[in-house]
């Protein structure tokens, strides 16, 4: 199976062997194809949920486990993307009464794999990342801090009644996005394993390991990961600081790779704006504020420059295309012969 995605056989036994994101996705798809089960992928993930603990996430998990606040634990997760095994973009937002975590993932582009399988793969990865993040919070904060609700952008699977007891809270299907919701009081709670010394030790290990792995990732990808990690994205000076280089060096190296901070920033902001626009409960003004624009008109001009459409025209056009393709969501479930 390892060799079927272009990897040497010894990659299975070598934990340091570099595996690309696409190779990882191809492996997951092969595993899903080989599984002899009638369970939907959503049911498979939720049945695994009780087995997930913070230790499954390696040194990042341990650094998070001993953090003194939930906010610090989340910062660790965002600071070292090279050590994460998920495929979703994760954004944490603080509302007036809830802490919301949103998971997004574009449909993978893998050659030779059907649209149905690609949508199944996206469903599996999104739900797994959401369930894994929920398990992390549970390990950090304790049993009393479960989410109040979870939403998923997929239909209710036919086997949900058999597995719904594995869910930590009510699940809303056919929603706009994959999200978890926690009461704001969780920010004031003390993690059950809080230890300043242990947290600093594991964070230092994570930093060293992340630096060594980042050497195998081009600068464009590193900058993109940092831009996606924060809403609004970090400024050029902040990213240069995170990457331990001057702004001038950052600009020069990105130019050598055929891009720039501005290009990457515009791409991330545009994709994030599209994600928000798919949720019709958000006004253009709210989206502009979330993305850090000084006023809606500035956001509208920037979005139109990148897409050729105003935010409202894009929403209307995208809404029509979404309605015509809605049946594709059923690809998240095994198909009977």
GROMACS .gro file of N, CA and C in nm, residues 2 19 34 45 63 108 164 232 259:
model
   27
    2UNK      N    1   0.196   0.124   0.080
    2UNK     CA    2   0.289   0.238   0.084
    2UNK      C    3   0.345   0.265  -0.055
   19UNK      N    4   0.671   1.247   0.410
   19UNK     CA    5   0.555   1.209   0.331
   19UNK      C    6   0.475   1.335   0.301
   34UNK      N    7  -0.999  -0.025   0.123
   34UNK     CA    8  -0.971  -0.162   0.168
   34UNK      C    9  -1.058  -0.204   0.287
   45UNK      N   10  -1.538   0.741   1.225
   45UNK     CA   11  -1.461   0.839   1.303
   45UNK      C   12  -1.515   0.851   1.445
   63UNK      N   13   0.285   1.918   2.490
   63UNK     CA   14   0.301   2.061   2.521
   63UNK      C   15   0.165   2.125   2.549
  108UNK      N   16  -0.976   1.747  -0.212
  108UNK     CA   17  -0.840   1.715  -0.261
  108UNK      C   18  -0.837   1.700  -0.413
  164UNK      N   19  -2.459   0.750   1.761
  164UNK     CA   20  -2.476   0.884   1.817
  164UNK      C   21  -2.435   0.892   1.964
  232UNK      N   22  -0.722   3.817   1.185
  232UNK     CA   23  -0.661   3.837   1.053
  232UNK      C   24  -0.520   3.776   1.048
  259UNK      N   25   0.711   3.419  -0.569
  259UNK     CA   26   0.593   3.476  -0.506
  259UNK      C   27   0.633   3.589  -0.414
   0.00000   0.00000   0.00000
